[in-house]
mmCIF file of C-alpha atoms and ligand atoms in Angstrom:
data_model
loop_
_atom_site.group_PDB
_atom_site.id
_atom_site.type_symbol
_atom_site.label_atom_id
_atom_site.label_comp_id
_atom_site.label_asym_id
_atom_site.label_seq_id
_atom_site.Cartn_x
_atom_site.Cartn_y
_atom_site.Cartn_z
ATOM 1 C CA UNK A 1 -77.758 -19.260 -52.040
ATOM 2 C CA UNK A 2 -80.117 -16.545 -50.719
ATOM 3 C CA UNK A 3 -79.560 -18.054 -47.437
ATOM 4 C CA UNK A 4 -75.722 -17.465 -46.737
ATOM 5 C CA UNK A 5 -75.864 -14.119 -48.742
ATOM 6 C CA UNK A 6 -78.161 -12.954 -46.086
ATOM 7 C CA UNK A 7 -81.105 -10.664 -45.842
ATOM 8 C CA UNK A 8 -80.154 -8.167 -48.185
ATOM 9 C CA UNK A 9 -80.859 -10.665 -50.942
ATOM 10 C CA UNK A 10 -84.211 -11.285 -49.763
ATOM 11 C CA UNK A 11 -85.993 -9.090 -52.167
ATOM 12 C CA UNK A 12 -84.506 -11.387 -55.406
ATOM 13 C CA UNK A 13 -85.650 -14.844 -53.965
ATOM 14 C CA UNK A 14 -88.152 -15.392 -56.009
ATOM 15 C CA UNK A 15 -86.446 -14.860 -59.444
ATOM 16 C CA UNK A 16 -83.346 -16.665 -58.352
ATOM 17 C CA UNK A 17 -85.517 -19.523 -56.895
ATOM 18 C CA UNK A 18 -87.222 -19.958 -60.098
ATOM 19 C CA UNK A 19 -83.347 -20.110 -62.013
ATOM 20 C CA UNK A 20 -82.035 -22.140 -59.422
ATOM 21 C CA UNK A 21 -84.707 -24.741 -59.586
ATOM 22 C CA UNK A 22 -84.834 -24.739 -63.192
ATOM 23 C CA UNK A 23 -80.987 -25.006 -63.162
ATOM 24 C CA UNK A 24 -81.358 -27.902 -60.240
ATOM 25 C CA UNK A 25 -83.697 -29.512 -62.529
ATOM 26 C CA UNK A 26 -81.961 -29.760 -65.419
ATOM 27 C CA UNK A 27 -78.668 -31.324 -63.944
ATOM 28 C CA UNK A 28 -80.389 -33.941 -61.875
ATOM 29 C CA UNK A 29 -82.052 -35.301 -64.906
ATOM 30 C CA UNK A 30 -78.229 -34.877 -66.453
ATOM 31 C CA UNK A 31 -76.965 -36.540 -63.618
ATOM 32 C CA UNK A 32 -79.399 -39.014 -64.034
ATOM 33 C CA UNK A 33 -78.785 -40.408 -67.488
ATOM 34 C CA UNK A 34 -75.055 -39.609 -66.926
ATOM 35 C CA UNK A 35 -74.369 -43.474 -65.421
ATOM 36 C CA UNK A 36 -76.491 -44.915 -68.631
ATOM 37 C CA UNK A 37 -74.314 -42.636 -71.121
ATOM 38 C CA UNK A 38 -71.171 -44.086 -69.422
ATOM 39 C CA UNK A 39 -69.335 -40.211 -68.281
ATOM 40 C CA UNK A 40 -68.340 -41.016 -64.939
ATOM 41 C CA UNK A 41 -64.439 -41.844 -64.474
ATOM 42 C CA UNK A 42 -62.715 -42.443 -61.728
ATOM 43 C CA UNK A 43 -59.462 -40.996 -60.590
ATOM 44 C CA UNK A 44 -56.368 -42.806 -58.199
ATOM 45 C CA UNK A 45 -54.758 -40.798 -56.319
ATOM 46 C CA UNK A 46 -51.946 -43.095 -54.073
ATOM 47 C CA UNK A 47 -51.437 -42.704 -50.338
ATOM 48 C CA UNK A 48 -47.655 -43.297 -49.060
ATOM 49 C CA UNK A 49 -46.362 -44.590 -45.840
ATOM 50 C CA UNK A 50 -44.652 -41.504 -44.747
ATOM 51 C CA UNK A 51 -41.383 -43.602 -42.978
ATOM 52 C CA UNK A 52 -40.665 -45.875 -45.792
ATOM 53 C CA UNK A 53 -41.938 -44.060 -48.774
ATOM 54 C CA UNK A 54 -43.765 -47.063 -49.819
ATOM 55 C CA UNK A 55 -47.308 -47.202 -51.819
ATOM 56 C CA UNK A 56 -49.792 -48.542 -48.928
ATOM 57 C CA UNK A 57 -52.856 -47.490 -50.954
ATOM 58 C CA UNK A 58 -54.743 -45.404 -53.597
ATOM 59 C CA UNK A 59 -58.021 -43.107 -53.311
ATOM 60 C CA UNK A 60 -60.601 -43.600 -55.935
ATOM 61 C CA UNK A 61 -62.472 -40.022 -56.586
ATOM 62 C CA UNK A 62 -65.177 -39.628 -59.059
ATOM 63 C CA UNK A 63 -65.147 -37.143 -61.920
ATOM 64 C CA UNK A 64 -68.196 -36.211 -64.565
ATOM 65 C CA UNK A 65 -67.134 -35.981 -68.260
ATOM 66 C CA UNK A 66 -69.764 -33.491 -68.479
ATOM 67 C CA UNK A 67 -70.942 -33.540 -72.371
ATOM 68 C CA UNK A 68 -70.949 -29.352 -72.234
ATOM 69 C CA UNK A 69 -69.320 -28.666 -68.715
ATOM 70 C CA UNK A 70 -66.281 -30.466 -69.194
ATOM 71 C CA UNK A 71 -64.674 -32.523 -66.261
ATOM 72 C CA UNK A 72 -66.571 -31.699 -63.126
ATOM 73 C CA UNK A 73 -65.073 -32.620 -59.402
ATOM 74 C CA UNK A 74 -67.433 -34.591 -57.414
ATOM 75 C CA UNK A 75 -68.001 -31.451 -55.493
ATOM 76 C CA UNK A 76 -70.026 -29.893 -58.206
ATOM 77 C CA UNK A 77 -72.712 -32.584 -58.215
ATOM 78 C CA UNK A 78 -71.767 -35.498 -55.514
ATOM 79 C CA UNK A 79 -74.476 -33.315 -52.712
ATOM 80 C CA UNK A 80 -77.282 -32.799 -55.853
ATOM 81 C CA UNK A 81 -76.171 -37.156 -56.405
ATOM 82 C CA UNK A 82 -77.392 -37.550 -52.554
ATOM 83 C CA UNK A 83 -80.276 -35.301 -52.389
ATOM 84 C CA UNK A 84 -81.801 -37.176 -55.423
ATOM 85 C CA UNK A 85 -80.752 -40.883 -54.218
ATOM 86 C CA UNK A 86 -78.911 -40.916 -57.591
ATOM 87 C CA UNK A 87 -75.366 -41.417 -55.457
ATOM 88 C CA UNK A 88 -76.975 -45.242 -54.874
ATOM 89 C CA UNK A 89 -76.594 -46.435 -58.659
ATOM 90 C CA UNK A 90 -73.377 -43.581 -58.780
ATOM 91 C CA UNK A 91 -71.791 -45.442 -55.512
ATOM 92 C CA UNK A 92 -72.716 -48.783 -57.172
ATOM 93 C CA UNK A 93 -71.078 -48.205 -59.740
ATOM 94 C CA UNK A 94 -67.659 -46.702 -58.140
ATOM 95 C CA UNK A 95 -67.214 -49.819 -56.155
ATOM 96 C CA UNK A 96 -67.964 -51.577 -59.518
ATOM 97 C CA UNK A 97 -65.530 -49.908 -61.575
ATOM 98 C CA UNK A 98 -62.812 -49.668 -58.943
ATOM 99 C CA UNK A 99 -62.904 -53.354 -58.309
ATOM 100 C CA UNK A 100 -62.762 -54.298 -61.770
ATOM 101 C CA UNK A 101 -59.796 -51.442 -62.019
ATOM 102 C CA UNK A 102 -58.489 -53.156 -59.278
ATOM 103 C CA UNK A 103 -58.628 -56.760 -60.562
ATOM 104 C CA UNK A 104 -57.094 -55.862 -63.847
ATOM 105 C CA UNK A 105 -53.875 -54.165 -62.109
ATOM 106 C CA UNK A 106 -53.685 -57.643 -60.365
ATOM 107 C CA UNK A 107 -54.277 -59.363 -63.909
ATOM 108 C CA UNK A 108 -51.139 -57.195 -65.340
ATOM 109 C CA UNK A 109 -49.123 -59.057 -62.614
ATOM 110 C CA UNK A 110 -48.463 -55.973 -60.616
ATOM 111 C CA UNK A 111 -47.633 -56.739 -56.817
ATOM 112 C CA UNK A 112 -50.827 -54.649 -55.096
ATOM 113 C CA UNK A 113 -50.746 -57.192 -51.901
ATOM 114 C CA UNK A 114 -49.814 -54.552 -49.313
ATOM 115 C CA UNK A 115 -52.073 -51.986 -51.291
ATOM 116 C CA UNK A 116 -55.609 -51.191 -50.544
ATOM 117 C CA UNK A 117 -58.234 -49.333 -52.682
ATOM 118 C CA UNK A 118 -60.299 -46.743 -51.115
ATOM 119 C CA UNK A 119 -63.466 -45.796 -51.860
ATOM 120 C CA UNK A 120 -65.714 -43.349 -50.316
ATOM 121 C CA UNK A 121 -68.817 -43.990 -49.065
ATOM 122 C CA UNK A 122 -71.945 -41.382 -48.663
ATOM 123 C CA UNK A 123 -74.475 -41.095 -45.521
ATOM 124 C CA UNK A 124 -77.347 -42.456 -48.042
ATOM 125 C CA UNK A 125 -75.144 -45.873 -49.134
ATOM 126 C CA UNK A 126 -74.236 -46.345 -45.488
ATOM 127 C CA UNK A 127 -78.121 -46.400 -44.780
ATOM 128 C CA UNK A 128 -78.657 -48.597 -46.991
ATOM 129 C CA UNK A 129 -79.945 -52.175 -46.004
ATOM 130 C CA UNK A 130 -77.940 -54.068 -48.176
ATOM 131 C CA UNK A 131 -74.893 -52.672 -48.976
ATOM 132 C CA UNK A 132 -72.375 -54.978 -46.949
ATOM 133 C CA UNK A 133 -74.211 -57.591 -48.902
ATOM 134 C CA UNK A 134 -73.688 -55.528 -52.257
ATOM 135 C CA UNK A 135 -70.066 -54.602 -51.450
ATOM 136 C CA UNK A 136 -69.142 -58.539 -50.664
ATOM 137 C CA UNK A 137 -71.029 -59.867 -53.800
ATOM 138 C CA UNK A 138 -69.164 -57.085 -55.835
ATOM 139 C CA UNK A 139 -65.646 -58.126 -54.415
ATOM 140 C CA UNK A 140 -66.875 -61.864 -54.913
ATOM 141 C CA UNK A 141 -67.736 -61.032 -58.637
ATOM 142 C CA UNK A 142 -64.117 -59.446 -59.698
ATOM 143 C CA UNK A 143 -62.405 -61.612 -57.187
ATOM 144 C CA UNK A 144 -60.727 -58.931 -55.001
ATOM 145 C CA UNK A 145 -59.077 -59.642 -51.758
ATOM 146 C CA UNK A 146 -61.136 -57.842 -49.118
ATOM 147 C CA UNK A 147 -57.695 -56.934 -47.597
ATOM 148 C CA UNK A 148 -57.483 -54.958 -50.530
ATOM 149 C CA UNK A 149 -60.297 -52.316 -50.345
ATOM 150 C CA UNK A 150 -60.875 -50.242 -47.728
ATOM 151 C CA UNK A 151 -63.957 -48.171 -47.316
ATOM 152 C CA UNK A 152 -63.790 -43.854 -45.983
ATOM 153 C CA UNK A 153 -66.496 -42.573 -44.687
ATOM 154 C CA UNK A 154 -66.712 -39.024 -42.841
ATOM 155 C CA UNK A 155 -66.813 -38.292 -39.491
ATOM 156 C CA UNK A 156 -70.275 -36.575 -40.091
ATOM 157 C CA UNK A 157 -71.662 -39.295 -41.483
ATOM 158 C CA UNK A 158 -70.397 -41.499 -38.937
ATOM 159 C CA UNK A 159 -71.659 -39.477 -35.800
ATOM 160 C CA UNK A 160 -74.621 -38.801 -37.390
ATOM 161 C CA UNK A 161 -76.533 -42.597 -36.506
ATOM 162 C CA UNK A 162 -72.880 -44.064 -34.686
ATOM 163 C CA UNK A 163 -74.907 -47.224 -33.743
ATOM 164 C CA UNK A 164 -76.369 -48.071 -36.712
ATOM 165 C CA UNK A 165 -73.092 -47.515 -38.396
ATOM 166 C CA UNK A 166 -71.103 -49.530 -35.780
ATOM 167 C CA UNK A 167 -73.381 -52.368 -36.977
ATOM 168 C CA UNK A 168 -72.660 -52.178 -40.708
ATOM 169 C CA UNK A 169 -69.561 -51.436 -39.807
ATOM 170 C CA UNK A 170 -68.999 -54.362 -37.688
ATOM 171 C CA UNK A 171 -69.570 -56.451 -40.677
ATOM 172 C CA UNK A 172 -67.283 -55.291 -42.840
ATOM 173 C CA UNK A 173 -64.261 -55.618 -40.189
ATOM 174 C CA UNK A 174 -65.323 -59.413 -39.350
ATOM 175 C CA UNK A 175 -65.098 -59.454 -43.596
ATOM 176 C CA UNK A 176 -61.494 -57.564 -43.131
ATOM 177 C CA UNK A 177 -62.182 -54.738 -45.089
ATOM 178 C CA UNK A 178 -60.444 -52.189 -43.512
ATOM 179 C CA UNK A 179 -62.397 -48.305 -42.732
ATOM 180 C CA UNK A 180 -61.436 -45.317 -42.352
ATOM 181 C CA UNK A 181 -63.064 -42.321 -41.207
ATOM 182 C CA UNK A 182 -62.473 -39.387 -43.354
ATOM 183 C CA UNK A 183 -62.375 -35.662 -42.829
ATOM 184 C CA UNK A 184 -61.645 -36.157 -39.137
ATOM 185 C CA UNK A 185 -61.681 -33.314 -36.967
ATOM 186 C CA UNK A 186 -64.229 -31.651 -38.813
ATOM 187 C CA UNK A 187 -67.511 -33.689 -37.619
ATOM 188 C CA UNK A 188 -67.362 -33.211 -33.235
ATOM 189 C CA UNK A 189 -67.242 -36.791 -33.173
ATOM 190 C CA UNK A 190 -68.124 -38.503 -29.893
ATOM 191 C CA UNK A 191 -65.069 -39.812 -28.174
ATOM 192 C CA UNK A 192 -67.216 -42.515 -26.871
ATOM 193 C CA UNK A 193 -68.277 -43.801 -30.149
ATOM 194 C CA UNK A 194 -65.142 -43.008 -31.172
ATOM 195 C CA UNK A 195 -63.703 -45.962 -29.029
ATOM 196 C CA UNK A 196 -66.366 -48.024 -29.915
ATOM 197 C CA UNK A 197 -66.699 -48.032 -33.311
ATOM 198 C CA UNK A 198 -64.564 -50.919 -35.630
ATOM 199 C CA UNK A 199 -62.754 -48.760 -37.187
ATOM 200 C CA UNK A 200 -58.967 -48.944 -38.483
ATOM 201 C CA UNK A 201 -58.171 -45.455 -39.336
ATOM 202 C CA UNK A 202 -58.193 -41.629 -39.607
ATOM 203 C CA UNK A 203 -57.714 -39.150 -41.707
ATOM 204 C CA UNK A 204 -57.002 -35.415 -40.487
ATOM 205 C CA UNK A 205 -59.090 -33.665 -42.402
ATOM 206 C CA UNK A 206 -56.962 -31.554 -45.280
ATOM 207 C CA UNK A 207 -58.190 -28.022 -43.803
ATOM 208 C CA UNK A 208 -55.919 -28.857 -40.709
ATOM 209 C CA UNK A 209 -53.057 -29.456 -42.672
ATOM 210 C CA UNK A 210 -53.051 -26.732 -45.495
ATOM 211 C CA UNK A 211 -51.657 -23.739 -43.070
ATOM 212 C CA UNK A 212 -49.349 -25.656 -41.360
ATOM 213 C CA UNK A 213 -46.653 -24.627 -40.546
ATOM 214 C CA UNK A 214 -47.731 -21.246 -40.298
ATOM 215 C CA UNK A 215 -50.617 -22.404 -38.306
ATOM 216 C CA UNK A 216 -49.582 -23.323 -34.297
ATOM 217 C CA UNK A 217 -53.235 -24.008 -33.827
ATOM 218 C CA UNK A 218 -53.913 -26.508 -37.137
ATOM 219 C CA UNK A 219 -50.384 -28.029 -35.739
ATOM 220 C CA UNK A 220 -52.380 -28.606 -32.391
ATOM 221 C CA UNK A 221 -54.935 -30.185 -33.912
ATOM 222 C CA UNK A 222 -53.050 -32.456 -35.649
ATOM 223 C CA UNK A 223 -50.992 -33.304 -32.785
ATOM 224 C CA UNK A 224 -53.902 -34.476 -31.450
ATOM 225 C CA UNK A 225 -55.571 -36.309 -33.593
ATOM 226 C CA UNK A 226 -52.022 -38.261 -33.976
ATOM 227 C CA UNK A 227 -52.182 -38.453 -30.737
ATOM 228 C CA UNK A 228 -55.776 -39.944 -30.396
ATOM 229 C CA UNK A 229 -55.149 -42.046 -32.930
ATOM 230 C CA UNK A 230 -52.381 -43.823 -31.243
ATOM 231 C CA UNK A 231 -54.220 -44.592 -27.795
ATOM 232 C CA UNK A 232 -57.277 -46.111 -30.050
ATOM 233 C CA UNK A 233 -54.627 -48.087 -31.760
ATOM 234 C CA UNK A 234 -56.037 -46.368 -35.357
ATOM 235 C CA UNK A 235 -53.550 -45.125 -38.207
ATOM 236 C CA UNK A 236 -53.415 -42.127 -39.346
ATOM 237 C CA UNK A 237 -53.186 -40.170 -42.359
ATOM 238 C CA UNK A 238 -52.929 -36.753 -43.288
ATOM 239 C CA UNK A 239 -54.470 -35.446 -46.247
ATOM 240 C CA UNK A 240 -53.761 -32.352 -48.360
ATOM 241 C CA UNK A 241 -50.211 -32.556 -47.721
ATOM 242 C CA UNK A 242 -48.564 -30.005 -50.313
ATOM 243 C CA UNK A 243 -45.123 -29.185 -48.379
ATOM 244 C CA UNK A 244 -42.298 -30.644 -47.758
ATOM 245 C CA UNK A 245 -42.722 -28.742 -44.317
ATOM 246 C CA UNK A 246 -46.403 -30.281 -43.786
ATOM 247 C CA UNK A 247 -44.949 -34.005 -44.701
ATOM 248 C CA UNK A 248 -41.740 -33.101 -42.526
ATOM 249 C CA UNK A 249 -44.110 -32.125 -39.237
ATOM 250 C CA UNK A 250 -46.330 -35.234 -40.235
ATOM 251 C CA UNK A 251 -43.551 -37.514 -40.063
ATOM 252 C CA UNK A 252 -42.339 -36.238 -37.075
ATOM 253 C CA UNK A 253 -45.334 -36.767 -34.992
ATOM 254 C CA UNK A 254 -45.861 -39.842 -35.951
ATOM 255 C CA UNK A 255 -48.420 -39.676 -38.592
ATOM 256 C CA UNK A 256 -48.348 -43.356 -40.386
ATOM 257 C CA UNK A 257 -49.639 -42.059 -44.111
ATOM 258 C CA UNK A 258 -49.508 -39.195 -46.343
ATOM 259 C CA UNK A 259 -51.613 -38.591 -49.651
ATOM 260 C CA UNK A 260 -51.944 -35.242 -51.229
ATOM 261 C CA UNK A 261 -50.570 -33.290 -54.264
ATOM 262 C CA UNK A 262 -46.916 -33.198 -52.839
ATOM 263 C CA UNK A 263 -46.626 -36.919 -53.714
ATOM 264 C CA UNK A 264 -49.130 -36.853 -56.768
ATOM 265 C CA UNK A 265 -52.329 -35.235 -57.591
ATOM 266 C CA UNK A 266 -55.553 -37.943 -58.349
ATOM 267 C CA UNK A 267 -54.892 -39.664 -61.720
ATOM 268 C CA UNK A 268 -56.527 -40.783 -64.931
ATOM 269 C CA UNK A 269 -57.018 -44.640 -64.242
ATOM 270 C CA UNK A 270 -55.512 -45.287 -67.542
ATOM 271 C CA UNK A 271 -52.809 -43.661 -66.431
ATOM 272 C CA UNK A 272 -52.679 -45.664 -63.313
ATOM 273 C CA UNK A 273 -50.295 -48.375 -64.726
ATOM 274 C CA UNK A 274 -47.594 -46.212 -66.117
ATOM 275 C CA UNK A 275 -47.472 -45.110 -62.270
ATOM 276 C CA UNK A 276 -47.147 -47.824 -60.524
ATOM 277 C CA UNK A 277 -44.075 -48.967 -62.843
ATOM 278 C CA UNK A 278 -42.483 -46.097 -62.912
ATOM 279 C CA UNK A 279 -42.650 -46.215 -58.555
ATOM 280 C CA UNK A 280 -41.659 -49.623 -58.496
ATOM 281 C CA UNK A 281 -38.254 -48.816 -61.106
ATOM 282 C CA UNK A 282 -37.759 -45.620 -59.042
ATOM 283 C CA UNK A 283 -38.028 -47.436 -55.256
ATOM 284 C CA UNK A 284 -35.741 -49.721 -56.550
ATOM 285 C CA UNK A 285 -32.730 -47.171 -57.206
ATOM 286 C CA UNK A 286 -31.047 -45.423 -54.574
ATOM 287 C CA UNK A 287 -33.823 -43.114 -53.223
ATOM 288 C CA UNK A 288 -37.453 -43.713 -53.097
ATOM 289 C CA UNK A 289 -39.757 -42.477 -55.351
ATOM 290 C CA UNK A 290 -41.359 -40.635 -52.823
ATOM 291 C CA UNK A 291 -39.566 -37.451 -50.913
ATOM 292 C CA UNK A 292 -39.857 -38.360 -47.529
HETATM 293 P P1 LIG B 301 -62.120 -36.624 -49.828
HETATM 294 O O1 LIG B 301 -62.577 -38.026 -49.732
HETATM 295 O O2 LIG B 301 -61.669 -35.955 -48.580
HETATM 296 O O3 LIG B 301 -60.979 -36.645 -50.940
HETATM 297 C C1 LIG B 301 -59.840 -35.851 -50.939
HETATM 298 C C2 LIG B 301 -60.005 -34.631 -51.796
HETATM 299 O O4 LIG B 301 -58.912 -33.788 -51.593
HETATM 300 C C3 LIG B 301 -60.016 -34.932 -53.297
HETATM 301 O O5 LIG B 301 -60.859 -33.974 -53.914
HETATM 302 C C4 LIG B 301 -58.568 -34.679 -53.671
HETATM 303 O O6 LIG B 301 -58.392 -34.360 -55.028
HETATM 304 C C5 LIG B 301 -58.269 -33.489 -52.809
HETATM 305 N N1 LIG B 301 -56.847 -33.367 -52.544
HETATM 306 C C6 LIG B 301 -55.957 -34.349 -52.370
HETATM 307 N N2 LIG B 301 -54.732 -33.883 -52.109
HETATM 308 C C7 LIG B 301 -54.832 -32.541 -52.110
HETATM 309 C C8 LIG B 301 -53.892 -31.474 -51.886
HETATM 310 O O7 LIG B 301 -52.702 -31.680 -51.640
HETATM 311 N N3 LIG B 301 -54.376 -30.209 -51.941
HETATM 312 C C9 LIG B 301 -55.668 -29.938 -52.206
HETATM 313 N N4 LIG B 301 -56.042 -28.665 -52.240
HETATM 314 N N5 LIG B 301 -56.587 -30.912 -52.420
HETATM 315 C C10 LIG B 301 -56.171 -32.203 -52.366
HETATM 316 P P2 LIG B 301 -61.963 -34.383 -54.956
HETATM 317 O O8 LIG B 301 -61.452 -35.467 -55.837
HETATM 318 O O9 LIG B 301 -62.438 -33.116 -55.569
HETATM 319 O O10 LIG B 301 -63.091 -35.008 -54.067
HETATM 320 C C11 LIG B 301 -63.789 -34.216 -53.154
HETATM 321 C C12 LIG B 301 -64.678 -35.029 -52.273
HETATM 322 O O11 LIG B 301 -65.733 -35.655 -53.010
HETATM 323 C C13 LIG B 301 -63.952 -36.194 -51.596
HETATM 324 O O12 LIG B 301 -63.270 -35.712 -50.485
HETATM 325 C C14 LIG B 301 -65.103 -37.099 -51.249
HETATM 326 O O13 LIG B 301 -65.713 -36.709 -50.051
HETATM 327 C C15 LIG B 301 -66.077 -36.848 -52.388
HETATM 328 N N6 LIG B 301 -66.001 -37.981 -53.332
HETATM 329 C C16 LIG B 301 -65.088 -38.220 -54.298
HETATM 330 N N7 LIG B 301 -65.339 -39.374 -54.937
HETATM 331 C C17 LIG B 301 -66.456 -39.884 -54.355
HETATM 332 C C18 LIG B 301 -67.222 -41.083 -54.548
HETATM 333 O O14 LIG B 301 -66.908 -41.939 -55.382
HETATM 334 N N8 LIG B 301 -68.307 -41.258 -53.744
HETATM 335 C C19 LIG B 301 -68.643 -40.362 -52.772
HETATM 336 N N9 LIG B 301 -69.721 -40.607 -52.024
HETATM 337 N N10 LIG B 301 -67.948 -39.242 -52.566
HETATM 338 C C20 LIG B 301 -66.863 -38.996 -53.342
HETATM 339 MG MG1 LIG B 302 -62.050 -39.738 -49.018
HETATM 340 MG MG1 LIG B 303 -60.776 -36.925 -46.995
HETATM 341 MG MG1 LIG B 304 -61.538 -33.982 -47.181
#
């Protein structure tokens, strides 16, 4: 903290260290014991194909049923999870629970083939030695369709070590899981590596789409990450979409995928079921389920 707040806050470092540490201390060993006491859950939120309305996929995001905090976004404790190592076990067990989420959806006989499960992946999991090996034996284990999960990682990450991720990468496309490389526009990414990299998608990072339209210059931006996108022969989604006006502008450049709280905010996996039939009775009326 005393480092964005600047100089003037020199003088109370010391104090505020101490609290912060102390504070720090206390929620890693939290954090820690959180995975054996069972209070992660994961939340869905769907991503729809922004020309047909359909359900193409669903993003898993973690949430900590805090025992005194209350539900806390991943936000609040995913960076303190990679500083510690702790978001190895945590991503573990994402993939874990998603695929067993995602096997029991198939179990209830609902029709998931053209949907795909994301899951987000940190910089430490990436750099990991065996996670392809961990992520196959996992989908082996519930008996999930690769061609149903598909993996995000950020640009940053991404452009961080771009060969050593092209490897690992690599792997999982000859597998046919599908990546996609989230938060894009926000990480300078190398247009190079860019090319290079097996890779199926992008993202456009939600800060580019919250001000449009109001924005001309976010609009730019997405323009041309739409654009890029295209010539790599990537899809595209946009992220964050809240308007009407933002899925209208999406649409309309060409932007293959739309997720964000116009269509549905992240949900409750237990609520994930009731969702999907209510989409499916709704597509099958007159309109979609989905404004688009
Ligand atoms: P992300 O992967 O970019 O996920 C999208 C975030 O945007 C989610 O926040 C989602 O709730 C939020 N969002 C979606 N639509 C809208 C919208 O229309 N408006 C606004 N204002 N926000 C929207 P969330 O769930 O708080 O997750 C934040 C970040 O935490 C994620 O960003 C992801 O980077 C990370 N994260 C979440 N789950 C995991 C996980 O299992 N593992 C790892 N390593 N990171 C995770
Ligand atoms: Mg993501
Ligand atoms: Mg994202
Ligand atoms: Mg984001």
């Amino acid at each position: 903290r005393a480092k964005s707040e600047g100089r003037n806050t020199v003088e109370f470092y010391t104090s505020d260290m101490t609290d912060e540490v102390l504070k720090r201390m206390m929620f890693a060993s939290q954090l820690r014991s959180a995975l054996d006491d069972d209070q992660f859950v994961l939340y869905y939120q769907p991503q729809y194909d922004l020309s047909t309305g359909e359900l193409v996929g669903v993003e898993a995001l973690i949430r900590w049923q805090h025992p005194q905090l209350g539900l806390l976004c991943p936000e609040e404790f995913i960076p303190l999870a990679e500083e510690t190592g702790l978001i190895v076990p945590i991503g573990d067990w994402v993939l874990r629970r998603a695929c067993r989420t995602l096997r029991r959806w198939m179990d209830a006989g609902l029709d998931l083939n053209r949907m795909a499960v994301n899951i987000n992946l940190s910089s430490k999991q990436l750099r990991h030695e065996h996670l392809s090996e961990q992520v196959l034996n996992v989908l082996k284990e519930f008996n999930v369709p690769a061609e149903n999960i598909e993996l995000e990682i950020t640009e940053g990450t991404l452009m961080h070590d771009p060969k050593s991720a092209a490897t690992v990468l690599q792997r999982f496309m000859d597998e046919g899981i599908e990546i996609a490389i989230d938060d894009f526009g926000t990480g300078y990414s190398s247009l190079s590596y860019l090319k290079r990299l097996p890779i199926n998608k992008l993202k456009i990072d939600r800060s580019f789409v919250q001000d449009i339209p109001e924005s001309q210059s976010d609009m730019e931006i997405a323009r041309a990450v739409i654009a890029l996108a295209r010539s790599l022969n990537l899809k595209v989604v946009g992220e964050g979409v809240e308007t009407e006006a933002q899925a209208a502008f999406l649409r309309e450049e060409g932007c293959d995928i739309g997720q964000g709280f116009l269509y549905s905010k992240p949900i409750p996996e237990h609520e994930m079921v009731a969702h999907f039939t209510e989409n499916a009775l709704s597509s099958s009326c007159a309109g979609s389920a989905v404004r688009v």
